[in-house]
Every structure is written in structure tokens, then in C-alpha cells.
Coordinates of C-alpha atoms in Angstrom, one line a residue:
M9 CA 12.4 14.9 -2.7
R10 CA 14.6 17.9 -3.1
P11 CA 18.4 18.3 -3.3
P12 CA 20.2 20.0 -0.4
A13 CA 20.9 23.4 -2.0
L14 CA 17.2 23.6 -3.1
R15 CA 16.2 23.5 0.5
R16 CA 16.4 27.3 1.2
R17 CA 15.0 26.6 4.7
T18 CA 15.1 29.1 7.5
L19 CA 13.7 28.1 10.8
L20 CA 11.1 28.9 13.3
G21 CA 9.4 26.9 16.0
W22 CA 6.9 24.1 15.5
G23 CA 4.0 26.6 15.3
A24 CA 0.4 25.6 15.1
A25 CA 0.5 23.2 12.0
G26 CA -1.8 20.8 13.8
V27 CA -4.7 23.3 14.2
L28 CA -4.4 25.3 10.9
A29 CA -7.4 23.5 9.5
A30 CA -9.8 25.7 11.5
G31 CA -12.6 26.8 9.3
C32 CA -12.0 24.1 6.7
S33 CA -14.8 22.3 5.0
P34 CA -15.8 18.9 6.4
P35 CA -14.0 15.9 5.0
A36 CA -15.5 14.1 2.1
A37 CA -17.7 11.2 3.0
P38 CA -15.9 7.8 3.0
G39 CA -16.0 6.2 -0.5
A40 CA -17.0 9.5 -2.2
V41 CA -13.7 9.8 -3.9
P42 CA -12.3 6.9 -6.0
V43 CA -9.2 5.5 -4.4
Q44 CA -6.9 2.7 -5.6
W45 CA -3.5 1.1 -5.2
V46 CA -1.4 1.4 -8.4
G47 CA 2.1 0.5 -9.5
A48 CA 4.2 -2.3 -7.9
S49 CA 2.7 -5.7 -7.4
H50 CA 3.7 -6.9 -3.9
A51 CA 2.2 -10.3 -4.8
R52 CA 4.9 -10.9 -7.4
G53 CA 7.7 -9.9 -5.1
H54 CA 6.3 -12.1 -2.3
R55 CA 6.4 -15.1 -4.7
L56 CA 10.0 -15.5 -3.7
R57 CA 9.0 -16.4 -0.2
R58 CA 7.1 -19.5 -1.3
S59 CA 8.8 -22.9 -0.8
G60 CA 8.4 -26.1 -2.7
A61 CA 9.6 -27.4 -6.1
L62 CA 9.4 -25.3 -9.1
P63 CA 7.2 -26.4 -12.1
P64 CA 8.9 -27.8 -15.2
V65 CA 10.7 -25.3 -17.5
A66 CA 8.3 -24.4 -20.3
V67 CA 10.6 -22.1 -22.4
E68 CA 14.4 -22.0 -23.0
R69 CA 15.9 -18.7 -23.9
R70 CA 19.5 -17.6 -24.6
A71 CA 21.0 -14.1 -24.5
G72 CA 24.3 -12.4 -25.1
A73 CA 24.0 -10.8 -21.6
L74 CA 21.3 -10.6 -19.1
V75 CA 20.3 -7.8 -16.8
L76 CA 17.9 -8.5 -14.0
G77 CA 16.0 -5.5 -12.9
A78 CA 15.0 -2.5 -15.0
G79 CA 15.5 0.3 -12.5
V80 CA 18.0 3.1 -13.1
A81 CA 21.0 0.7 -12.4
G82 CA 19.7 -2.1 -14.6
L83 CA 18.9 0.2 -17.5
A84 CA 22.4 1.9 -17.2
A85 CA 24.0 -1.6 -17.1
A86 CA 22.1 -2.6 -20.3
R87 CA 23.2 0.6 -22.0
G88 CA 26.8 0.0 -21.0
L89 CA 26.7 -3.6 -22.3
R90 CA 25.3 -2.4 -25.6
Q91 CA 28.1 0.2 -25.8
R92 CA 30.6 -2.6 -25.4
G93 CA 29.1 -4.2 -28.6
I94 CA 27.5 -7.1 -26.9
E95 CA 24.6 -8.5 -29.0
E96 CA 21.3 -9.6 -27.6
V97 CA 21.3 -7.8 -24.2
H98 CA 18.0 -8.8 -22.6
V99 CA 16.5 -7.3 -19.4
L100 CA 14.1 -9.1 -17.1
E101 CA 11.9 -6.9 -15.0
L102 CA 9.4 -7.9 -12.2
E103 CA 6.9 -5.1 -13.1
D104 CA 5.1 -4.6 -16.4
Q105 CA 6.9 -1.2 -16.8
P106 CA 10.6 -0.3 -16.4
G107 CA 12.0 2.4 -14.2
G108 CA 12.1 1.1 -10.7
N109 CA 11.3 3.9 -8.2
S110 CA 11.6 6.3 -11.2
R111 CA 8.4 5.1 -12.9
G112 CA 5.7 7.5 -14.0
H113 CA 1.9 7.4 -14.0
Q114 CA -1.1 9.3 -15.7
M115 CA -4.3 10.6 -14.3
A116 CA -6.9 12.2 -16.6
G117 CA -4.3 12.5 -19.3
M118 CA -1.8 14.3 -17.0
A119 CA 1.6 12.7 -16.4
C120 CA 2.7 12.5 -12.8
P121 CA 5.5 10.6 -10.9
L122 CA 5.2 7.4 -8.8
G123 CA 8.5 8.0 -7.1
A124 CA 11.7 10.0 -7.8
H125 CA 10.8 13.3 -9.5
Y126 CA 14.0 15.5 -10.0
L127 CA 17.7 15.2 -10.8
P128 CA 20.2 17.9 -9.8
L129 CA 22.8 19.0 -12.2
P130 CA 25.6 16.4 -11.9
G131 CA 28.9 17.2 -10.3
P132 CA 32.3 16.3 -11.8
Q133 CA 32.4 12.8 -10.2
A134 CA 29.0 11.8 -11.7
R135 CA 30.6 11.2 -15.1
E136 CA 28.1 8.6 -16.3
V137 CA 25.1 10.9 -15.4
S138 CA 26.7 13.8 -17.3
E139 CA 27.3 11.6 -20.3
L140 CA 23.7 10.5 -20.3
L141 CA 22.4 14.0 -20.0
H142 CA 24.5 15.1 -23.0
E143 CA 23.2 12.1 -24.9
F144 CA 19.6 13.2 -24.1
G145 CA 20.2 16.8 -25.1
L146 CA 19.7 18.1 -21.6
L147 CA 23.3 19.3 -21.4
K148 CA 25.5 20.7 -24.1
Q149 CA 28.8 22.5 -24.5
E150 CA 28.8 26.1 -25.5
L151 CA 32.1 28.1 -25.6
G152 CA 33.8 25.7 -23.4
R153 CA 31.0 25.7 -20.8
T154 CA 28.4 23.1 -19.9
V155 CA 25.0 24.6 -20.4
A156 CA 21.7 23.0 -19.3
D157 CA 18.5 23.1 -21.4
E158 CA 16.4 25.5 -19.4
R159 CA 13.2 24.0 -20.8
H160 CA 13.7 21.0 -18.5
L161 CA 14.9 22.9 -15.5
C162 CA 12.4 23.5 -12.6
H163 CA 10.4 26.7 -13.3
S164 CA 10.0 29.4 -10.7
P165 CA 8.6 29.7 -8.1
Q166 CA 10.3 26.5 -6.9
E167 CA 9.3 26.1 -3.3
R168 CA 7.2 27.5 -0.4
V169 CA 6.1 26.5 3.1
F170 CA 2.8 26.8 4.9
F171 CA 3.4 28.2 8.3
E172 CA 0.9 29.8 10.8
G173 CA -1.9 30.3 8.2
A174 CA 0.2 31.7 5.3
W175 CA 2.6 30.6 2.6
A176 CA 6.2 31.7 2.8
E177 CA 8.8 31.6 0.0
G178 CA 11.4 29.0 0.5
L179 CA 10.9 25.9 2.6
L180 CA 10.8 27.5 6.0
P181 CA 10.0 31.0 7.2
P182 CA 12.8 33.5 8.0
V183 CA 14.4 33.6 11.4
E184 CA 15.2 36.7 13.4
P185 CA 18.8 37.9 12.7
G186 CA 20.9 37.3 15.8
S187 CA 18.5 34.7 17.3
R188 CA 19.7 31.5 18.7
T189 CA 18.4 29.6 15.7
A190 CA 20.3 32.0 13.4
Q191 CA 23.5 31.5 15.4
Q192 CA 23.2 27.7 15.2
L193 CA 22.5 27.8 11.5
Q194 CA 25.7 29.8 11.0
A195 CA 27.6 27.3 13.2
F196 CA 26.3 24.3 11.3
A197 CA 27.2 25.9 8.0
A198 CA 30.8 26.3 9.4
A199 CA 30.8 22.7 10.5
V200 CA 29.9 21.4 7.1
A201 CA 32.5 23.6 5.5
A202 CA 35.1 22.3 7.9
V203 CA 34.4 18.6 7.1
Q204 CA 34.5 19.4 3.4
R205 CA 37.9 21.0 3.9
E206 CA 39.4 18.6 6.4
G207 CA 38.2 15.4 4.8
A208 CA 39.6 16.1 1.3
G209 CA 42.0 13.5 -0.1
R210 CA 45.7 14.0 -0.6
R211 CA 45.3 13.6 -4.4
G212 CA 42.5 16.2 -4.5
E213 CA 39.5 13.9 -4.0
P214 CA 36.6 15.7 -2.5
A215 CA 35.7 14.8 1.1
F216 CA 32.1 14.0 -0.1
A217 CA 30.9 13.4 -3.6
Q218 CA 28.1 11.9 -5.7
P219 CA 28.7 9.0 -6.3
A220 CA 30.1 8.5 -2.8
H221 CA 32.8 5.9 -3.7
R222 CA 34.6 8.5 -5.7
S223 CA 35.2 10.7 -2.7
A224 CA 38.0 10.5 -0.2
W225 CA 37.9 8.1 2.7
G226 CA 40.0 8.7 5.8
A227 CA 39.8 8.8 9.6
L228 CA 37.3 11.7 9.5
Q229 CA 34.8 9.9 7.3
A230 CA 35.2 6.7 9.2
E231 CA 34.6 8.5 12.5
L232 CA 31.4 10.1 11.1
D233 CA 30.2 6.8 9.7
A234 CA 30.6 5.1 13.1
Q235 CA 27.9 7.2 14.9
T236 CA 24.4 8.5 14.3
F237 CA 23.8 12.0 13.1
A238 CA 21.8 12.7 16.3
H239 CA 24.9 11.8 18.4
W240 CA 27.2 13.9 16.3
L241 CA 24.9 16.9 16.6
G242 CA 24.5 16.5 20.3
A243 CA 28.2 16.2 20.9
R244 CA 28.8 19.6 19.2
G245 CA 26.0 21.4 21.0
F246 CA 23.6 21.6 18.0
D247 CA 20.5 21.3 20.2
D248 CA 18.4 24.1 18.9
A249 CA 14.9 22.6 18.3
H250 CA 14.4 24.4 15.0
L251 CA 17.7 23.3 13.6
R252 CA 17.1 19.7 14.7
W253 CA 13.7 19.7 13.1
Y254 CA 15.1 21.0 9.9
L255 CA 17.9 18.4 9.7
G256 CA 15.5 15.7 10.7
Y257 CA 13.2 16.7 7.9
C258 CA 16.2 16.5 5.5
C259 CA 17.0 13.0 6.6
R260 CA 13.4 11.8 6.3
D261 CA 13.2 13.5 2.9
D262 CA 16.3 12.0 1.3
Y263 CA 16.8 8.8 3.3
G264 CA 13.3 8.0 4.7
A265 CA 14.8 7.9 8.2
T266 CA 15.4 10.0 11.3
L267 CA 18.5 11.6 12.9
D268 CA 18.7 8.7 15.3
E269 CA 18.8 6.2 12.4
V270 CA 21.2 7.6 9.8
S271 CA 24.9 8.0 10.2
A272 CA 26.6 11.3 10.8
W273 CA 28.4 10.6 7.5
A274 CA 25.1 10.4 5.7
G275 CA 23.7 13.5 7.4
L276 CA 26.7 15.6 6.4
H277 CA 27.1 14.0 3.0
Y278 CA 23.6 15.2 2.2
F279 CA 24.9 18.8 2.2
A280 CA 28.6 18.4 1.6
S281 CA 28.4 16.2 -1.5
R282 CA 27.1 19.1 -3.6
H283 CA 27.2 22.7 -2.6
G284 CA 27.5 22.7 1.1
F285 CA 25.1 24.2 3.6
H286 CA 24.4 27.9 3.5
A287 CA 22.6 29.6 6.3
P288 CA 19.6 31.7 5.3
G289 CA 20.5 35.2 4.4
S290 CA 24.1 34.4 3.6
E291 CA 25.6 35.6 0.4
A292 CA 26.2 32.0 -0.8
E293 CA 22.5 31.0 -0.3
A294 CA 21.0 30.1 -3.7
R295 CA 18.6 27.6 -5.2
E296 CA 20.3 24.7 -7.0
A297 CA 19.0 24.1 -10.5
V298 CA 17.4 20.8 -11.0
F299 CA 15.8 18.9 -13.9
T300 CA 12.2 17.9 -13.4
W301 CA 9.3 16.7 -15.5
P302 CA 5.6 16.1 -14.9
E303 CA 6.2 12.4 -14.8
G304 CA 9.3 12.9 -12.7
N305 CA 12.4 10.8 -13.5
A306 CA 10.4 8.5 -15.6
W307 CA 11.3 11.0 -18.4
L308 CA 14.9 9.6 -18.0
T309 CA 14.1 5.9 -17.5
Q310 CA 11.8 5.8 -20.5
R311 CA 14.6 7.1 -22.7
L312 CA 17.0 4.6 -21.2
A313 CA 14.6 1.8 -21.9
A314 CA 13.5 2.7 -25.4
P315 CA 16.6 1.3 -27.3
L316 CA 15.9 -2.1 -25.7
G317 CA 12.7 -2.6 -27.6
D318 CA 11.4 -6.2 -27.3
R319 CA 14.5 -7.2 -25.4
L320 CA 13.0 -5.7 -22.3
H321 CA 10.8 -8.3 -20.8
G322 CA 8.3 -7.0 -18.2
G323 CA 6.3 -9.2 -15.9
R324 CA 9.2 -11.6 -15.2
T325 CA 9.7 -12.7 -11.6
V326 CA 13.3 -13.9 -11.2
L327 CA 13.2 -17.0 -8.9
Q328 CA 16.7 -18.4 -9.2
V329 CA 20.1 -17.4 -10.4
T330 CA 23.0 -19.9 -10.7
E331 CA 26.5 -18.9 -11.8
G332 CA 28.2 -21.8 -13.6
R333 CA 31.6 -22.3 -15.0
H334 CA 30.6 -21.3 -18.5
A335 CA 27.3 -19.4 -18.1
V336 CA 24.8 -17.9 -15.8
E337 CA 21.4 -19.6 -15.6
V338 CA 18.3 -17.7 -14.6
L339 CA 14.8 -19.2 -13.9
A340 CA 12.1 -16.6 -14.2
W341 CA 8.3 -16.8 -14.0
D342 CA 6.4 -15.2 -16.9
E343 CA 3.5 -13.6 -15.0
A344 CA 1.3 -13.1 -18.1
A345 CA 1.8 -16.7 -19.6
Q346 CA 2.0 -18.3 -16.1
R347 CA 5.0 -20.4 -17.1
L348 CA 8.6 -20.9 -16.1
E349 CA 11.4 -19.7 -18.4
R350 CA 15.1 -20.7 -18.3
W351 CA 17.5 -18.0 -19.6
T352 CA 21.2 -18.7 -20.2
A353 CA 23.9 -16.1 -20.9
P354 CA 27.6 -15.8 -20.6
Q355 CA 27.2 -13.0 -18.0
A356 CA 24.5 -11.4 -16.0
V357 CA 24.1 -8.2 -14.0
L358 CA 21.9 -8.4 -10.9
A359 CA 20.4 -4.9 -10.7
L360 CA 18.2 -6.0 -7.8
P361 CA 17.9 -4.8 -4.2
L362 CA 20.4 -6.8 -2.3
F363 CA 17.9 -8.4 0.0
I364 CA 16.2 -9.8 -3.1
A365 CA 19.5 -10.8 -4.8
A366 CA 20.5 -12.8 -1.6
R367 CA 17.2 -14.8 -1.9
V368 CA 17.6 -15.7 -5.6
V369 CA 21.3 -16.4 -6.0
Q370 CA 22.2 -20.0 -5.5
N371 CA 25.3 -20.6 -3.3
A372 CA 25.4 -16.9 -2.7
P373 CA 28.8 -15.4 -2.1
A374 CA 29.5 -14.5 1.5
A375 CA 29.7 -10.8 0.6
L376 CA 26.1 -10.9 -0.7
T377 CA 24.8 -12.5 2.4
Q378 CA 26.7 -10.2 4.7
A379 CA 25.7 -7.0 2.7
A380 CA 22.0 -8.0 2.7
A381 CA 22.1 -8.6 6.4
Q382 CA 23.4 -5.1 7.0
L383 CA 20.8 -3.2 5.0
Q384 CA 17.6 -1.7 6.4
Y385 CA 14.9 -0.3 4.1
A386 CA 12.5 2.7 4.4
P387 CA 8.9 2.3 3.3
W388 CA 7.2 5.1 1.4
L389 CA 3.7 6.2 0.3
V390 CA 3.4 8.3 -2.8
A391 CA -0.1 9.7 -3.4
N392 CA -1.3 11.2 -6.7
V393 CA -4.3 13.4 -6.0
Q394 CA -6.2 14.6 -9.1
I395 CA -8.0 17.9 -8.7
D396 CA -10.4 19.5 -11.1
A397 CA -9.4 23.2 -10.6
P398 CA -6.9 25.3 -8.6
L399 CA -7.2 25.0 -4.9
F400 CA -8.1 27.9 -2.6
D401 CA -4.8 29.4 -1.7
R402 CA -3.8 31.0 1.6
P403 CA -2.1 34.4 1.6
G404 CA 1.7 34.7 0.9
A405 CA 3.9 33.0 -1.6
P406 CA 2.3 31.9 -4.9
P407 CA 1.8 28.2 -5.8
S408 CA 5.1 26.5 -6.4
W409 CA 6.6 23.3 -7.7
D410 CA 7.3 22.1 -4.2
N411 CA 4.8 22.9 -1.4
V412 CA 5.4 21.8 2.3
V413 CA 3.2 22.0 5.3
Y414 CA 5.5 22.9 8.2
G415 CA 5.5 20.4 11.0
G416 CA 3.3 18.0 9.0
R417 CA 3.6 14.2 8.9
G418 CA 4.2 14.2 5.2
L419 CA 7.0 15.7 3.1
G420 CA 5.0 18.1 1.0
Y421 CA 3.7 17.8 -2.5
V422 CA 4.8 18.7 -6.0
D423 CA 2.5 20.0 -8.7
A424 CA 2.6 17.8 -11.8
M425 CA 1.5 20.7 -14.1
H426 CA 4.1 23.2 -12.7
Q427 CA 6.2 22.8 -15.8
S428 CA 3.3 23.5 -18.1
L429 CA 3.3 26.7 -20.1
R430 CA -0.5 27.0 -20.0
P431 CA -1.5 30.7 -19.4
V432 CA -4.4 29.9 -16.9
P433 CA -4.1 27.5 -14.0
G434 CA -6.5 24.6 -14.2
A435 CA -6.9 20.9 -13.3
T436 CA -3.7 19.2 -12.1
V437 CA -2.3 16.3 -10.1
L438 CA -0.6 16.9 -6.7
T439 CA 1.9 14.3 -5.8
A440 CA 2.3 14.0 -2.0
Y441 CA 5.2 12.1 -0.4
H442 CA 5.2 10.3 2.9
A443 CA 8.3 8.6 4.4
L444 CA 7.0 6.1 6.8
P445 CA 8.6 4.5 9.9
R446 CA 9.5 0.8 9.3
S447 CA 6.8 -0.1 11.9
E448 CA 4.2 0.9 9.3
R449 CA 5.5 -1.3 6.5
A450 CA 3.1 -4.2 7.1
A451 CA 0.2 -1.8 7.1
L452 CA 0.9 -0.9 3.5
L453 CA -0.2 -4.4 2.5
A454 CA -3.8 -3.6 3.5
D455 CA -6.3 -4.2 0.7
D456 CA -8.3 -1.1 1.5
P457 CA -6.4 2.1 0.5
S458 CA -9.0 4.4 2.0
P459 CA -7.3 5.0 5.4
W460 CA -4.1 6.0 3.6
A461 CA -6.0 8.4 1.3
A462 CA -7.6 9.9 4.4
R463 CA -4.2 10.5 5.9
V464 CA -3.0 12.2 2.7
L465 CA -6.1 14.5 2.5
A466 CA -5.8 15.4 6.2
E467 CA -2.3 16.8 5.5
L468 CA -3.4 18.7 2.4
R469 CA -6.5 20.0 4.2
Q470 CA -4.4 22.1 6.6
A471 CA -3.3 24.4 3.8
H472 CA -6.2 23.8 1.3
P473 CA -9.6 23.8 3.1
D474 CA -11.4 23.1 -0.2
I475 CA -9.4 20.0 -1.1
D476 CA -12.5 17.7 -0.5
Q477 CA -14.5 19.7 -3.1
R478 CA -11.7 19.6 -5.7
V479 CA -10.4 16.1 -5.4
Q480 CA -11.6 13.7 -8.2
R481 CA -9.5 10.6 -7.6
I482 CA -6.5 9.4 -5.6
D483 CA -4.0 6.8 -6.8
L484 CA -1.7 5.5 -4.1
M485 CA 1.8 3.9 -4.7
R486 CA 3.2 1.8 -1.8
W487 CA 6.9 1.2 -1.6
G488 CA 7.6 -1.4 1.1
H489 CA 11.4 -1.2 0.6
A490 CA 11.7 2.1 -1.2
M491 CA 15.4 2.8 -0.3
A492 CA 18.3 1.6 1.8
I493 CA 18.8 3.6 4.9
P494 CA 22.5 4.8 5.4
V495 CA 22.8 3.5 9.0
P496 CA 26.1 3.7 10.9
G497 CA 28.8 1.4 9.6
L498 CA 27.3 1.0 6.1
Q499 CA 29.5 3.3 4.1
R500 CA 32.5 1.5 2.7
H501 CA 31.4 -1.7 4.3
A502 CA 33.8 -4.5 3.0
A503 CA 30.9 -6.6 1.7
L504 CA 29.4 -3.8 -0.3
Q505 CA 32.8 -3.0 -1.8
A506 CA 33.4 -6.6 -2.7
L507 CA 30.1 -6.8 -4.6
R508 CA 30.8 -3.5 -6.4
S509 CA 34.2 -4.8 -7.6
A510 CA 33.0 -8.3 -8.6
R511 CA 34.0 -9.0 -12.2
G512 CA 33.0 -12.6 -12.7
R513 CA 30.1 -13.9 -14.8
L514 CA 27.7 -12.6 -12.2
R515 CA 28.0 -8.9 -11.3
F516 CA 26.0 -6.6 -9.0
A517 CA 24.6 -3.1 -9.7
H518 CA 22.1 -1.2 -7.5
A519 CA 22.0 1.9 -5.4
D520 CA 22.0 -0.4 -2.4
L521 CA 25.8 -0.7 -2.9
A522 CA 26.0 2.9 -1.8
G523 CA 23.6 2.5 1.1
C524 CA 21.1 5.1 -0.2
S525 CA 18.8 5.5 -3.1
V526 CA 20.2 8.2 -5.4
F527 CA 20.1 8.4 -9.2
E528 CA 23.9 9.2 -9.4
E529 CA 24.7 6.1 -7.3
A530 CA 22.4 3.8 -9.3
C531 CA 23.6 5.1 -12.7
S532 CA 27.3 4.7 -11.9
A533 CA 26.8 1.2 -10.4
G534 CA 25.1 0.0 -13.5
A535 CA 27.7 1.5 -15.8
E536 CA 30.6 0.1 -13.8
A537 CA 29.0 -3.4 -13.7
A538 CA 28.9 -3.4 -17.5
L539 CA 32.7 -2.8 -17.8
A540 CA 34.8 -5.6 -19.5

């Protein structure tokens, strides 16, 4: 949800988050609040699992270039192909709307996100992102400096945490100076600075960067990538329960996985690829500016998609991709017309998750098969909760963009109307994020969304006892394979590198190539795949 420098978290113990609902109003009666699944159609995606002969081709189409998938990578690839002057770039997308996990939604006329909802200011290695933001007017040059349009930066107050019956500024309450937690925070900050310094390349490449393939890679990075983050922390004596909770939250928040699942490289990259880790109270501690919109990163993907016009084809389930000597042939099912289309183009970019690409590519290259076998994916639940008036607020820090219940099962919620300039608070949509263990993926397929809505409300009720009186509707988005988990051994895996560098008629572009779902990774992968 949030970038590392935004997480101004200082740490205390687990506290009593599980019993903070004392005195709350009783939960709403089952069925009293309209609840529904929205967004992605798992039925379309599961069409790939069906065996048997395909029906006859009903429509023949040709394109100057094809892009399969209209997420960030696919839209960036289409943009790059158009910039090369290629005519008739067509994009086929499974869902009816483009954007991938950066799609938006609306409730009662209010925009809200279905997935990714912010973008940090890009670093020097994220050249494609910077170029895109300049094109959209979000960045501009003034007197030799890059300046962001403050209208699109996150308004203050940015973040708060609910702890022991009150809200505190930042994402965790302060720690006592000189306490063991404070000492370990300082030590971890020093450790992050050390890997940033020691892992830098001889030619000036940073030890960690976004996108990751533009950073240095040496013995230090390889050693970090070979072990879990939990193992690395334990070996260095980082055993303070509060620090471990914090770092575990960070991993769940950005990777959808635990300290025991992600690599030490990924755990440190989370901090070191941008502005490092700064212990609470240090002089360097500061919030990182981020772009955000009520609809989240859909603001960006909608503008990426707009130039495509009728060359963006939603509701197309890609069933088969064949690379020939002279062209690429794609069989796609038109979900609206219920017919099979055959598309032919001199080249195609597969901007699909690699486990999907491995299913549809005929005579798949060994690198694709190997890469798909390495990847593990985190499921997510995103809940948009429409409320008719401001919620009762506990004492402490005022309502913020990002609001976290300390020790909760979820990852907090953002307020879709936080960027609004209205003078008086009113109705809004709260977007709550839940990173789920992989063991719960199958449960997301349930037809009845009510148990998931109850789970979301139970989390919110801890801080807002009147949520049941204010909620009007709940729309749930289920992401069965939301993002690749950066497990040990994944970074710089030979198969992923081979796919990234492929320059035949069939090319690959997806954040999966980096082993984690990050806008900078997807954008750069798409732009690189479009290169001549």
C-alpha cells in the first residue's frame, strides 16, 4: 500500500488490538448491507484450464503489432510501439476495462481504487516513469529542478495508527528513547545503510534501485537473495518483537507475504531502493511524497489507455499464442460475441502473468516454463466500503489518507475522498486492503461474499464502533494471483533474465519479470519490450 519512506512507523508491543471493540455497537444483521463481488472475472481466466478442441475461427484480424494484456506493462508496451511509429497497435485484454491491478471503481458517484493506489516520485533509474509523468503534467522542469504538481500529491495528514484506544500520528506509536526497540531500530537503520554502501557497483550503480535490474549485482546481493528475510534478521540478532512485527507488516504490505517467505534481498530492497530506513526521531526521518488519486493508479492507466481508442479490445480471453517464422498468431475468445478470433501480427508482446503466458504459448521456450515454475503468487482482497457520513472517531490524530489498526489482520484503509477539497467531511468510500495467505486463495472463489465482508467490518469496527450504522454498501475485489512473491533465488534468475532480453517476434513484459508487483517494474518492462 505505502512506499517505505512513507512508513514513519515507531514501534510498541502488540497491545490490545483484539479487544478494542469493547462498547461497540452490535454488528449489522446478515444481509442488511448490500455486498457484491466486482471486478475481475475468474470464470474467464479459468477458461484456460478447459481441454478439448477449440471451435472454428469466426473472425480473422490483422495488426501491425499485438499487445496481450492491458495492465501497466501492456499499456506501456503499446505506448512504446506507437512511439516507434508502428501503425495499428492493438491490445487484447481479458477484462472489460484496462488497468490490470491498477483499475478503478465507483460507488455512489465517488471514485475509488480496486488495487494499487499510489505512486512514489520516481528515482533516477525509473526513466520511463519519469518520462510518463512529465507527459501527463505531473512533473515539470523549473529552473533546472524537477517539480511535482502538488495538486496530485497526497494531502496531509497522510497516516495514522489506531493503538490502545486512540489514534497516533504516523503508522505506529512512538517508542521510549533508549528502549531495546529504539536500539534495534537504530541498528537496523545502520544495517540498511551498510548494504546500500557496500553493494554499490564499481561504475556507480546503486546497490538497490527501482527498477531492480538497473541496480548493481554482486556477491552481497546474491547472498541476500539466497536466504529468507527472517533468517537474515535472526543471524544478526534482530529479534525484538516490535521490530519483527513492523518488518513483517512491511513485507505483507508490499509483497503480500511474510518474513519467512520473502528473500532478504527483497526485505532490504523495500527500504534501500528508495530513501533507506530512518529510525523514528532521527533527523533524516521524513515522509516521502507520493502521487495519489481517489481512483488510485487508475488515474494513470486510464491516460495510458486513452490514445488506443477502439484498438483496445476488452473482453478477449487469449487462448493460444503461436510464434511463426513470419508472424505471431493469436487465438482469442470474444466474451461478448461468444466467438473465436484469430489475430495475426509481425510481432506481439505478452504482457501477461508468466503462469498464464506459459499456458497459452505453444511450444513455450524453456525459459518461460522455468520462470513460471519458480513464481509464487499472493492473493489479495480489496474492499470498498461506502459510508453515508463521517465515522465516529477515537481521540488522537485526525482522519488521514492511510489509517491502520495496529495488530490487525488487514493492512489498513485509505479514504477515497481524502484528496477532495470539500470544506465539510461527508459521505466517502473507505478502501480496505487484506493480503491473504496462499492457503485462502481457493476460498476467494466462493459465490457468497458475505463472510469476507464480515471480516472487513470486524477489522474496521475495532476503531470505528459505528461502522455498522454508517455502511451503505460493500464491493469486494478478489485477486487470486495479485502479485509475484519475491522468494529466495528469484532475483536475477537466469530464466527471468532470458525472457526480459528476448527480442524475437514474441516478447515478454510484466512485473513478474522482477519477481514483485511494482509500477516502476511493469512500466520499464513494457517500454523495454517495445524497443526495436
